[in-house]
Short mmCIF file of C-alpha atoms and ligand atoms in Angstrom, two decimals:
data_model
loop_
_atom_site.label_atom_id
_atom_site.label_comp_id
_atom_site.label_asym_id
_atom_site.label_seq_id
_atom_site.Cartn_x
_atom_site.Cartn_y
_atom_site.Cartn_z
CA UNK A 118 138.56 112.13 95.00
CA UNK A 119 136.13 114.44 96.76
CA UNK A 120 135.33 113.87 100.45
CA UNK A 121 131.81 112.96 99.45
CA UNK A 122 132.20 111.38 96.00
CA UNK A 123 129.39 111.58 93.48
CA UNK A 124 128.37 108.22 91.99
CA UNK A 125 126.69 108.57 88.63
CA UNK A 126 124.57 105.54 87.70
CA UNK A 127 123.46 105.77 84.08
CA UNK A 128 120.26 103.73 83.77
CA UNK A 129 117.84 102.60 86.46
CA UNK A 130 117.06 99.15 85.05
CA UNK A 131 118.20 95.84 86.51
CA UNK A 132 121.84 96.80 86.96
CA UNK A 133 121.20 100.44 87.87
CA UNK A 134 118.46 99.72 90.42
CA UNK A 135 120.22 96.80 92.11
CA UNK A 136 123.54 98.65 92.24
CA UNK A 137 121.92 101.76 93.72
CA UNK A 138 119.93 99.71 96.24
CA UNK A 139 123.05 97.95 97.45
CA UNK A 140 125.16 101.09 97.58
CA UNK A 141 122.54 102.99 99.57
CA UNK A 142 122.37 100.05 101.98
CA UNK A 143 126.11 99.50 102.34
CA UNK A 144 127.48 103.02 102.37
CA UNK A 145 127.09 105.01 105.55
CA UNK A 146 124.68 107.94 105.18
CA UNK A 147 126.53 110.95 103.86
CA UNK A 148 129.48 108.89 102.61
CA UNK A 149 128.59 109.49 98.94
CA UNK A 150 125.98 111.13 96.75
CA UNK A 151 124.33 108.58 94.47
CA UNK A 152 122.76 109.99 91.33
CA UNK A 153 120.62 107.74 89.12
CA UNK A 154 119.66 109.00 85.65
CA UNK A 155 116.99 107.24 83.60
CA UNK A 156 114.45 108.49 81.04
CA UNK A 157 111.81 106.44 82.88
CA UNK A 158 110.83 107.06 86.50
CA UNK A 159 110.80 103.30 87.08
CA UNK A 160 112.72 100.08 86.61
CA UNK A 161 110.93 97.56 84.37
CA UNK A 162 110.93 93.89 85.31
CA UNK A 163 111.01 92.75 81.69
CA UNK A 164 110.41 89.00 82.21
CA UNK A 165 106.89 89.90 83.39
CA UNK A 166 106.05 91.97 80.29
CA UNK A 167 104.46 89.01 78.44
CA UNK A 168 102.16 88.40 81.44
CA UNK A 169 101.37 92.11 81.62
CA UNK A 170 100.49 92.07 77.91
CA UNK A 171 98.25 89.05 78.44
CA UNK A 172 96.52 90.74 81.39
CA UNK A 173 97.63 88.21 84.03
CA UNK A 174 99.33 90.98 86.00
CA UNK A 175 98.63 94.69 86.22
CA UNK A 176 101.24 96.56 84.11
CA UNK A 177 101.91 99.03 86.94
CA UNK A 178 102.98 96.13 89.14
CA UNK A 179 105.80 95.00 86.82
CA UNK A 180 107.60 98.31 87.23
CA UNK A 181 109.40 99.52 90.35
CA UNK A 182 109.23 103.26 91.08
CA UNK A 183 112.78 104.60 91.41
CA UNK A 184 112.02 107.56 93.68
CA UNK A 185 110.14 105.45 96.16
CA UNK A 186 112.72 102.66 96.23
CA UNK A 187 115.92 104.69 96.09
CA UNK A 188 115.20 106.96 99.04
CA UNK A 189 118.82 107.88 99.62
CA UNK A 190 119.64 108.56 95.96
CA UNK A 191 119.05 111.56 93.74
CA UNK A 192 116.91 110.42 90.81
CA UNK A 193 117.04 112.43 87.60
CA UNK A 194 114.39 111.68 85.00
CA UNK A 195 116.25 112.23 81.77
CA UNK A 196 118.74 110.65 79.40
CA UNK A 197 122.51 110.71 79.42
CA UNK A 198 123.41 111.50 75.81
CA UNK A 199 127.16 111.05 76.16
CA UNK A 200 130.02 111.50 78.57
CA UNK A 201 133.69 112.31 78.86
CA UNK A 202 135.04 110.09 81.59
CA UNK A 203 138.51 111.62 81.36
CA UNK A 204 136.89 114.85 82.60
CA UNK A 205 134.24 113.03 84.68
CA UNK A 206 131.42 114.93 82.99
CA UNK A 207 128.16 113.58 81.56
CA UNK A 208 125.64 115.32 79.29
CA UNK A 209 122.06 115.00 80.49
CA UNK A 210 118.83 115.84 78.70
CA UNK A 211 116.15 116.18 81.37
CA UNK A 212 112.49 115.41 80.80
CA UNK A 213 111.90 119.15 80.40
CA UNK A 214 114.29 122.04 79.96
CA UNK A 215 117.77 122.60 78.59
CA UNK A 216 120.45 119.88 78.49
CA UNK A 217 123.17 120.28 81.10
CA UNK A 218 126.46 118.76 82.23
CA UNK A 219 126.80 116.71 85.37
CA UNK A 220 130.12 116.24 87.15
CA UNK A 221 130.81 112.98 88.94
CA UNK A 222 133.62 110.98 90.53
CA UNK A 223 132.61 107.35 89.98
CA UNK A 224 130.64 106.05 86.99
CA UNK A 225 128.38 103.03 86.71
CA UNK A 226 127.35 102.58 83.09
CA UNK A 227 124.11 100.56 83.06
CA UNK A 228 122.02 101.91 80.17
CA UNK A 229 121.15 98.42 78.85
CA UNK A 230 120.27 97.57 75.29
CA UNK A 231 117.86 98.64 72.55
CA UNK A 232 116.06 96.65 69.86
CA UNK A 233 118.39 95.49 67.10
CA UNK A 234 116.49 96.46 63.97
CA UNK A 235 117.40 95.99 60.31
CA UNK A 236 116.75 98.29 57.35
CA UNK A 237 113.71 96.29 56.25
CA UNK A 238 111.23 98.30 54.15
CA UNK A 239 108.21 99.27 56.24
CA UNK A 240 109.55 97.92 59.54
CA UNK A 241 110.12 101.29 61.21
CA UNK A 242 106.69 102.56 60.08
CA UNK A 243 104.63 99.50 61.00
CA UNK A 244 106.55 97.47 63.59
CA UNK A 245 106.66 97.70 67.36
CA UNK A 246 109.19 96.27 69.81
CA UNK A 247 108.59 94.43 73.06
CA UNK A 248 110.90 95.84 75.72
CA UNK A 249 108.88 98.42 77.60
CA UNK A 250 105.72 98.43 79.69
CA UNK A 251 104.20 100.88 77.20
CA UNK A 252 104.70 98.37 74.39
CA UNK A 253 103.16 95.59 76.50
CA UNK A 254 100.07 97.71 77.26
CA UNK A 255 99.85 98.77 73.65
CA UNK A 256 100.02 95.22 72.30
CA UNK A 257 97.33 93.98 74.63
CA UNK A 258 95.01 96.73 73.40
CA UNK A 259 96.05 96.17 69.80
CA UNK A 260 95.31 92.41 69.86
CA UNK A 261 91.94 92.83 71.60
CA UNK A 262 90.97 95.79 69.41
CA UNK A 263 91.72 93.66 66.34
CA UNK A 264 89.26 91.04 67.60
CA UNK A 265 86.65 93.79 67.95
CA UNK A 266 87.41 95.05 64.45
CA UNK A 267 87.18 91.58 62.91
CA UNK A 268 83.97 90.79 64.73
CA UNK A 269 82.32 94.03 63.59
CA UNK A 270 82.81 93.72 59.84
CA UNK A 271 81.77 91.31 57.10
CA UNK A 272 84.65 92.28 54.85
CA UNK A 273 86.73 89.06 54.61
CA UNK A 274 89.97 90.90 53.78
CA UNK A 275 89.63 93.28 56.76
CA UNK A 276 88.92 90.30 59.01
CA UNK A 277 91.89 88.32 57.74
CA UNK A 278 94.26 91.25 58.15
CA UNK A 279 92.96 92.08 61.62
CA UNK A 280 93.27 88.49 62.81
CA UNK A 281 96.81 87.94 61.52
CA UNK A 282 99.52 88.61 64.11
CA UNK A 283 103.15 88.48 63.01
CA UNK A 284 106.13 88.26 65.37
CA UNK A 285 109.73 88.35 64.21
CA UNK A 286 112.39 86.75 66.43
CA UNK A 287 112.21 83.51 68.43
CA UNK A 288 114.21 84.27 71.60
CA UNK A 289 112.45 84.04 74.97
CA UNK A 290 111.05 87.58 74.77
CA UNK A 291 109.49 86.90 71.35
CA UNK A 292 108.22 83.40 72.08
CA UNK A 293 106.72 84.35 75.44
CA UNK A 294 104.96 87.42 74.03
CA UNK A 295 103.72 85.42 71.03
CA UNK A 296 102.40 82.54 73.13
CA UNK A 297 100.90 84.65 75.93
CA UNK A 298 99.02 86.98 73.57
CA UNK A 299 97.69 84.10 71.47
CA UNK A 300 96.47 82.42 74.65
CA UNK A 301 94.65 85.60 75.66
CA UNK A 302 93.11 86.06 72.20
CA UNK A 303 92.02 82.41 72.10
CA UNK A 304 90.26 82.82 75.46
CA UNK A 305 88.59 86.05 74.36
CA UNK A 306 87.29 84.59 71.10
CA UNK A 307 86.04 81.42 72.77
CA UNK A 308 84.11 83.31 75.46
CA UNK A 309 83.05 86.64 73.97
CA UNK A 310 83.16 86.67 70.18
CA UNK A 311 80.47 84.33 68.81
CA UNK A 312 81.02 85.69 65.29
CA UNK A 313 84.68 84.64 65.35
CA UNK A 314 86.33 81.26 65.60
CA UNK A 315 89.82 80.57 66.92
CA UNK A 316 90.53 78.99 63.52
CA UNK A 317 90.08 82.48 61.98
CA UNK A 318 93.22 83.68 63.76
CA UNK A 319 96.64 83.39 62.22
CA UNK A 320 99.70 83.74 64.47
CA UNK A 321 103.00 83.69 62.59
CA UNK A 322 106.43 83.57 64.26
CA UNK A 323 109.28 84.27 61.85
CA UNK A 324 112.77 83.16 62.94
CA UNK A 325 115.88 83.60 60.79
CA UNK A 326 117.78 80.64 62.28
CA UNK A 327 116.86 76.95 62.37
CA UNK A 328 115.52 76.99 65.95
CA UNK A 329 113.75 79.05 68.59
CA UNK A 330 114.66 79.57 72.27
CA UNK A 331 118.48 79.33 72.04
CA UNK A 332 118.54 79.45 75.87
CA UNK A 333 117.34 75.80 76.15
CA UNK A 334 118.52 72.55 74.53
CA UNK A 335 117.39 71.74 71.02
CA UNK A 336 114.96 69.01 72.12
CA UNK A 337 113.17 71.48 74.42
CA UNK A 338 113.02 74.07 71.63
CA UNK A 339 111.61 71.41 69.27
CA UNK A 340 109.02 70.44 71.91
CA UNK A 341 108.00 74.09 72.20
CA UNK A 342 107.57 74.38 68.42
CA UNK A 343 105.40 71.24 68.51
CA UNK A 344 103.22 72.67 71.31
CA UNK A 345 102.73 75.99 69.56
CA UNK A 346 102.06 74.32 66.22
CA UNK A 347 99.43 72.12 67.88
CA UNK A 348 97.70 75.35 68.95
CA UNK A 349 97.50 76.28 65.27
CA UNK A 350 100.39 78.74 65.39
CA UNK A 351 102.63 79.03 62.37
CA UNK A 352 106.38 78.86 63.17
CA UNK A 353 108.62 79.71 60.22
CA UNK A 354 112.22 78.71 60.86
CA UNK A 355 115.09 79.73 58.54
CA UNK A 356 112.85 82.55 57.31
CA UNK A 357 113.30 86.32 57.32
CA UNK A 358 110.96 89.27 57.11
CA UNK A 359 111.58 90.96 53.74
CA UNK A 360 109.17 93.88 53.92
CA UNK A 361 105.84 95.21 55.09
CA UNK A 362 103.96 97.52 52.76
CA UNK A 363 101.86 100.60 53.55
CA UNK A 364 98.72 98.50 53.35
CA UNK A 365 100.25 95.98 55.78
CA UNK A 366 101.19 93.21 53.35
CA UNK A 367 103.98 91.20 54.97
CA UNK A 368 106.48 89.55 52.64
CA UNK A 369 108.70 86.72 53.90
CA UNK A 370 111.91 85.28 52.45
CA UNK A 371 110.15 81.93 51.77
CA UNK A 372 107.97 83.75 49.23
CA UNK A 373 104.84 83.88 51.37
CA UNK A 374 102.80 87.10 51.42
CA UNK A 375 99.89 87.97 53.67
CA UNK A 376 98.18 90.98 55.25
CA UNK A 377 98.78 91.57 58.93
CA UNK A 378 97.73 94.52 61.07
CA UNK A 379 100.19 93.57 63.81
CA UNK A 380 103.95 93.28 63.43
CA UNK A 381 106.06 92.76 66.55
CA UNK A 382 109.85 92.88 66.28
CA UNK A 383 111.66 90.84 68.92
CA UNK A 384 114.70 89.85 66.88
CA UNK A 385 117.37 90.60 69.42
CA UNK A 386 118.98 93.58 71.04
CA UNK A 387 122.16 95.62 70.71
CA UNK A 388 124.06 97.70 73.28
CA UNK A 389 122.73 101.19 73.89
CA UNK A 390 124.04 103.30 70.95
CA UNK A 391 124.62 106.22 73.34
CA UNK A 392 127.92 104.48 74.19
CA UNK A 393 129.41 105.77 70.94
CA UNK A 394 129.14 109.27 72.45
CA UNK A 395 131.44 108.33 75.32
CA UNK A 396 135.19 107.77 75.71
CA UNK A 397 134.65 104.32 77.22
CA UNK A 398 136.44 101.43 75.43
CA UNK A 399 134.01 99.45 73.26
CA UNK A 400 134.38 96.03 71.63
CA UNK A 401 133.46 95.16 68.03
CA UNK A 402 129.81 94.65 69.10
CA UNK A 403 129.64 98.10 70.68
CA UNK A 404 129.74 96.84 74.29
CA UNK A 405 131.78 98.39 77.11
CA UNK A 406 134.91 96.29 77.62
CA UNK A 407 135.06 95.17 81.25
CA UNK A 408 137.49 93.35 83.50
CA UNK A 409 136.15 90.34 85.43
CA UNK A 410 135.85 92.73 88.41
CA UNK A 411 133.31 94.77 86.33
CA UNK A 412 135.69 97.71 86.13
CA UNK A 413 135.84 99.27 82.70
CA UNK A 414 139.11 98.21 81.10
CA UNK A 415 141.93 100.71 81.54
CA UNK A 416 139.84 103.31 83.36
CA UNK A 417 139.85 104.32 86.97
CA UNK A 418 136.51 104.72 88.72
CA UNK A 419 134.35 103.45 85.84
CA UNK A 420 132.24 100.32 86.18
CA UNK A 421 129.72 98.58 83.97
CA UNK A 422 127.49 95.49 83.80
CA UNK A 423 124.38 94.06 82.16
CA UNK A 424 123.26 93.99 78.55
CA UNK A 425 125.70 96.67 77.35
CA UNK A 426 128.82 95.26 79.01
CA UNK A 427 131.31 92.72 77.65
CA UNK A 428 132.09 90.89 80.90
CA UNK A 429 134.48 87.91 80.70
CA UNK A 430 132.65 84.66 81.46
CA UNK A 431 135.05 82.92 83.86
CA UNK A 432 132.93 79.74 83.87
CA UNK A 433 133.68 79.05 80.21
CA UNK A 434 136.92 77.60 78.90
CA UNK A 435 136.85 79.31 75.51
CA UNK A 436 139.03 82.42 75.49
CA UNK A 437 137.15 85.66 74.95
CA UNK A 438 133.78 84.25 76.11
CA UNK A 439 131.56 86.90 77.66
CA UNK A 440 128.42 86.64 79.77
CA UNK A 441 125.09 86.56 77.89
CA UNK A 442 122.74 89.56 78.05
CA UNK A 443 120.09 88.35 80.48
CA UNK A 444 118.54 89.23 83.81
CA UNK A 445 120.27 86.38 85.60
CA UNK A 446 123.68 87.93 84.97
CA UNK A 447 122.47 91.53 85.26
CA UNK A 448 121.20 91.08 88.84
CA UNK A 449 124.23 89.18 90.05
CA UNK A 450 126.67 91.49 88.32
CA UNK A 451 125.00 94.49 89.92
CA UNK A 452 125.50 93.02 93.38
CA UNK A 453 129.16 92.17 92.70
CA UNK A 454 129.68 95.61 91.16
CA UNK A 455 128.28 97.44 94.20
CA UNK A 456 130.25 95.23 96.60
CA UNK A 457 133.43 95.87 94.60
CA UNK A 458 132.93 99.63 94.72
CA UNK A 459 132.56 99.40 98.50
CA UNK A 460 135.68 97.22 98.69
CA UNK A 461 137.73 99.65 96.64
CA UNK A 462 136.55 102.55 98.82
CA UNK A 463 137.81 100.54 101.82
CA UNK A 464 141.20 99.93 100.11
CA UNK A 465 140.41 96.26 99.44
CA UNK A 466 140.89 94.41 96.16
CA UNK A 467 137.75 94.03 94.01
CA UNK A 468 136.65 90.44 93.37
CA UNK A 469 135.99 88.86 89.97
CA UNK A 470 132.43 88.13 88.84
CA UNK A 471 131.78 84.45 88.29
CA UNK A 472 128.37 82.86 87.73
CA UNK A 473 127.50 79.76 85.77
CA UNK A 474 124.26 80.24 83.84
CA UNK A 475 121.69 78.00 85.51
CA UNK A 476 119.09 77.89 82.74
CA UNK A 477 115.81 79.41 81.62
CA UNK A 478 112.13 79.40 82.44
CA UNK A 479 109.54 80.58 79.92
CA UNK A 480 105.79 80.93 80.01
CA UNK A 481 103.76 79.89 76.96
CA UNK A 482 100.36 81.10 78.16
CA UNK A 483 98.22 80.34 81.20
CA UNK A 484 99.31 77.01 82.78
CA UNK A 485 101.79 76.29 79.99
CA UNK A 486 105.55 76.63 80.05
CA UNK A 487 108.97 75.25 79.31
CA UNK A 488 112.02 75.27 81.58
CA UNK A 489 115.55 73.99 81.77
CA UNK A 490 117.24 74.67 85.07
CA UNK A 491 120.52 73.06 86.25
CA UNK A 492 120.12 70.69 83.29
CA UNK A 493 116.69 69.49 84.47
CA UNK A 494 114.09 69.74 81.71
CA UNK A 495 110.51 70.56 82.69
CA UNK A 496 107.46 71.00 80.46
CA UNK A 497 103.86 72.17 80.75
CA UNK A 498 102.22 73.15 84.06
CA UNK A 499 105.25 72.44 86.33
CA UNK A 500 107.43 74.63 84.08
CA UNK A 501 104.84 77.41 84.18
CA UNK A 502 104.72 77.21 88.01
CA UNK A 503 108.52 77.38 88.06
CA UNK A 504 108.40 80.44 85.80
CA UNK A 505 105.99 82.21 88.11
CA UNK A 506 107.65 81.29 91.39
CA UNK A 507 111.15 82.10 90.12
CA UNK A 508 110.23 85.50 88.74
CA UNK A 509 108.09 86.61 91.66
CA UNK A 510 110.96 85.70 93.98
CA UNK A 511 113.28 87.89 91.86
CA UNK A 512 110.91 90.83 91.57
CA UNK A 513 112.47 93.75 93.45
CA UNK A 514 110.67 95.01 96.59
CA UNK A 515 108.14 93.25 98.81
CA UNK A 516 105.46 95.68 97.66
CA UNK A 517 105.71 94.48 94.04
CA UNK A 518 105.91 90.81 95.00
CA UNK A 519 102.71 91.09 97.05
CA UNK A 520 100.86 93.03 94.36
CA UNK A 521 101.76 90.48 91.68
CA UNK A 522 100.67 87.55 93.84
CA UNK A 523 97.43 89.43 94.56
CA UNK A 524 96.92 89.93 90.79
CA UNK A 525 97.36 86.21 90.17
CA UNK A 526 95.04 85.29 93.04
CA UNK A 527 92.28 87.62 91.86
CA UNK A 528 92.68 86.46 88.26
CA UNK A 529 92.25 82.84 89.37
CA UNK A 530 88.93 83.72 91.08
CA UNK A 531 87.26 85.48 88.16
CA UNK A 532 87.00 85.18 84.41
CA UNK A 533 89.92 86.49 82.42
CA UNK A 534 89.72 90.24 81.88
CA UNK A 535 89.87 90.89 78.14
CA UNK A 536 88.68 94.44 77.67
CA UNK A 537 90.80 96.61 75.35
CA UNK A 538 91.48 100.14 76.61
CA UNK A 539 92.77 101.45 73.31
CA UNK A 540 91.46 104.93 74.09
CA UNK A 541 94.52 105.51 76.24
CA UNK A 542 96.59 105.74 73.05
CA UNK A 543 94.47 108.65 71.73
CA UNK A 544 93.02 110.25 74.85
CA UNK A 545 92.14 113.57 73.15
CA UNK A 546 90.12 112.00 70.35
CA UNK A 547 86.75 112.28 72.09
CA UNK A 548 87.41 115.87 73.04
CA UNK A 549 88.59 116.80 69.52
CA UNK A 550 85.43 115.28 68.09
CA UNK A 551 83.27 117.31 70.45
CA UNK A 552 85.18 120.46 69.52
CA UNK A 553 85.04 119.66 65.77
CA UNK A 554 81.27 119.12 65.71
CA UNK A 555 80.72 122.20 67.89
CA UNK A 556 77.89 120.51 69.76
CA UNK A 557 75.76 120.34 66.60
CA UNK A 558 75.08 116.65 67.02
CA UNK A 559 76.64 115.88 63.66
CA UNK A 560 77.04 112.14 63.16
CA UNK A 561 80.50 111.03 64.26
CA UNK A 562 82.54 110.04 61.24
CA UNK A 563 85.63 109.14 63.18
CA UNK A 564 88.25 108.46 60.59
CA UNK A 565 87.26 111.21 58.18
CA UNK A 566 86.61 114.04 60.62
CA UNK A 567 89.51 113.78 62.99
CA UNK A 568 93.06 114.98 62.57
CA UNK A 569 95.26 112.00 61.70
CA UNK A 570 97.14 110.70 64.73
CA UNK A 571 100.88 111.07 64.40
CA UNK A 572 101.52 107.32 64.18
CA UNK A 573 100.97 105.25 61.05
CA UNK A 574 99.87 101.73 60.17
CA UNK A 575 99.33 99.44 63.12
CA UNK A 576 99.58 102.28 65.62
CA UNK A 577 96.68 104.09 64.01
CA UNK A 578 94.43 101.10 64.44
CA UNK A 579 95.21 100.28 68.05
CA UNK A 580 92.48 102.43 69.53
CA UNK A 581 89.87 100.21 68.00
CA UNK A 582 87.88 103.27 67.03
C1 FAD B 616 110.21 90.81 77.12
C2 FAD B 616 111.50 90.43 77.80
C3 FAD B 616 111.54 89.28 78.58
C4 FAD B 616 112.73 88.91 79.20
N1 FAD B 616 112.74 87.77 79.95
C5 FAD B 616 113.88 87.39 80.54
C6 FAD B 616 113.92 86.19 81.31
O1 FAD B 616 112.92 85.48 81.42
N2 FAD B 616 115.09 85.86 81.90
C7 FAD B 616 116.23 86.63 81.79
O2 FAD B 616 117.27 86.28 82.34
N3 FAD B 616 116.22 87.77 81.07
C8 FAD B 616 115.08 88.17 80.45
N4 FAD B 616 115.08 89.32 79.70
C9 FAD B 616 116.32 90.12 79.56
C10 FAD B 616 116.56 91.03 80.76
O3 FAD B 616 115.40 91.77 81.04
C11 FAD B 616 117.74 91.95 80.46
O4 FAD B 616 118.88 91.15 80.22
C12 FAD B 616 118.02 92.89 81.64
O5 FAD B 616 116.96 93.80 81.75
C13 FAD B 616 119.34 93.66 81.44
O6 FAD B 616 119.52 94.57 82.48
P1 FAD B 616 120.24 95.99 82.22
O7 FAD B 616 120.27 96.70 83.52
O8 FAD B 616 121.51 95.79 81.48
O9 FAD B 616 119.26 96.73 81.21
P2 FAD B 616 117.77 97.26 81.49
O10 FAD B 616 117.11 96.49 82.56
O11 FAD B 616 117.11 97.30 80.15
O12 FAD B 616 118.01 98.73 82.03
C14 FAD B 616 118.53 99.77 81.23
C15 FAD B 616 117.99 101.08 81.76
O13 FAD B 616 118.69 102.15 81.14
C16 FAD B 616 117.79 103.17 80.81
N5 FAD B 616 118.37 103.98 79.74
C17 FAD B 616 118.35 103.76 78.42
N6 FAD B 616 119.00 104.74 77.77
C18 FAD B 616 119.45 105.59 78.72
C19 FAD B 616 120.19 106.81 78.67
N7 FAD B 616 120.59 107.33 77.52
N8 FAD B 616 120.46 107.44 79.83
C20 FAD B 616 120.05 106.93 81.01
N9 FAD B 616 119.36 105.77 81.11
C21 FAD B 616 119.07 105.11 79.97
C22 FAD B 616 116.54 102.42 80.40
O14 FAD B 616 115.38 103.25 80.50
C23 FAD B 616 116.51 101.28 81.41
O15 FAD B 616 115.79 101.61 82.56
C24 FAD B 616 113.89 89.72 79.05
C25 FAD B 616 113.85 90.88 78.27
C26 FAD B 616 112.67 91.22 77.65
C27 FAD B 616 112.64 92.47 76.80
#
C-alpha cells in the first residue's frame, strides 16, 4: 500500500459522512488522503424530511454541507458509476465535464439505497418519491398549491382531484410524510381557506401488506391506523396501486378508482443499482456481502455498511439474519467501520459490529407521535417529544442542531407558515412570459402561451400557476 493511502468513500450520506468524520479525526494529518464522492454536496438527515415537508424545520437545516464539515477530506461532487476493486479503480462522472477514473487503495462503499419501484402503468410519469430534500420541498409546495387551486375554482372535479393525496407504502417514511403533510394542510385550510373545508380533503394511504409501521409492534401499528382514521384519513391495507392514468385517475387493487393530483411512492427501497457495475460480491437482494467486521467478504481493503450492505446481525439467533436498513444501524456501523480501518492500519484485529435494534420513534404531525423504544410503548405528545429530542441529538454537527432548535422555537412563537413557493420549480416562467409577450401587455394566458415544462402530470401542476 502507498505511504499515504487514498481512501475512497462512495456516498456522503449517513455512513459516508460519519466514516469520513471519524477517519479525519482519528488519523494523523497527512496519514491518508480521504476522498468522498457524492452527487449531492450535502448529507441529508432523512428522518427530518417529513418535518421539512411540513414546514416545521427549514429544509436547508436538515442537510449537512460536506465541504464545510469534512475539512480534511477531498470532496468530489459527482457519481461513481462503477468500479473495479481488483484494480482499485473507480469511474466517476463529475457534476460537469468528462467522466474519469480514480485510483484508490481502500474502499468504503456507502452509496445507500434508491426507491424500489414497480412497473405500474403511469407510476414513473406521475409519482414522486420521498428520499431527498428536493422531494420534501416539492411536496410541501405541491400540497399547498393544490389547496390554492381547489380554492380558486368552482369545478367540483378539479377540486376533488386537487384535494386528493395518495401515498403508497406504509413504512415510517411513508406514514410520517403522509401524517405530517395532512396535518399541515388541515391547519392551512382551517386558518386561511374559508372556501374549503377539511372534510373536502381525501388522504389515501395504500399498503400492500396487512399492517403499517413494521418497525413497531402490531398493537402500536393498529393504534396509529386508528388515530389517522379518526383524522379522516383513508388507510387501505392489503391493497396495491394498479395504475395511474394520464388524467390522474388512480386505480387500486380493491377496485376503487379516484382522481388524485398527488401520488407519493414510499413503498420501500433497494440497494443502489450502481453495485451491479462493480466486482464486489452481492447477495440475492443486490446488497454487498459483508463480514461482521464490515469488511467486504473475500476482499482486502474494501468495506461497506448502511442500506446497501448485507451485514450479519449478531444479536439475532436465526442464521443468515442481517441488520435492517435504517439510520440507527447506519450511524453505528459507520463508527465501527472507521474504527476498524484505523485498527487494521495499526496491525490490530478489526472488531465485529453488534447492535441490538432499540426501536423506533415516528412523528404523526405537530404534537402527535408513536414510539417504541427498548420495548416501552409511547403514544401521542410524549412520543412526539421523544421523536424530536432523539433526532435532534443525532443530527450531525452543533450548527445544525442549533438551527433546528431555533426553527422549532420560532415556529412555536408564530402562526404556522403555509405559503407555497412553487415558483422555485419553474423559475424561468415569469421571464419567458415577459419575453413571449414582448412587452406588449398581452393578457397572460399561462398554460397556453408558455413552453410546456419538461415534467408531466403532478410535476406540471406544482407551481400553482
Ligand atoms: C423519509 C425518511 C425517513 C426516515 N426516517 C428514519 C428514522 O426515523 N429512523 C431510522 O432509523 N431511519 C430512517 N430512515 C432511513 C435512514 O435514513 C437510512 O437507513 C440511512 O440514510 C442509510 O444510510 P446510508 O449511508 O446507507 O444511505 P444514505 O444516507 O441514503 O446515503 C447514501 C449517499 O450516497 C449517495 N450516492 C448515491 N448514489 C451514488 C453514486 N453513484 N456515487 C456516489 N454517491 C452516491 C447519495 O447521494 C447519498 O448521499 C428514513 C429514511 C427516509 C427516506
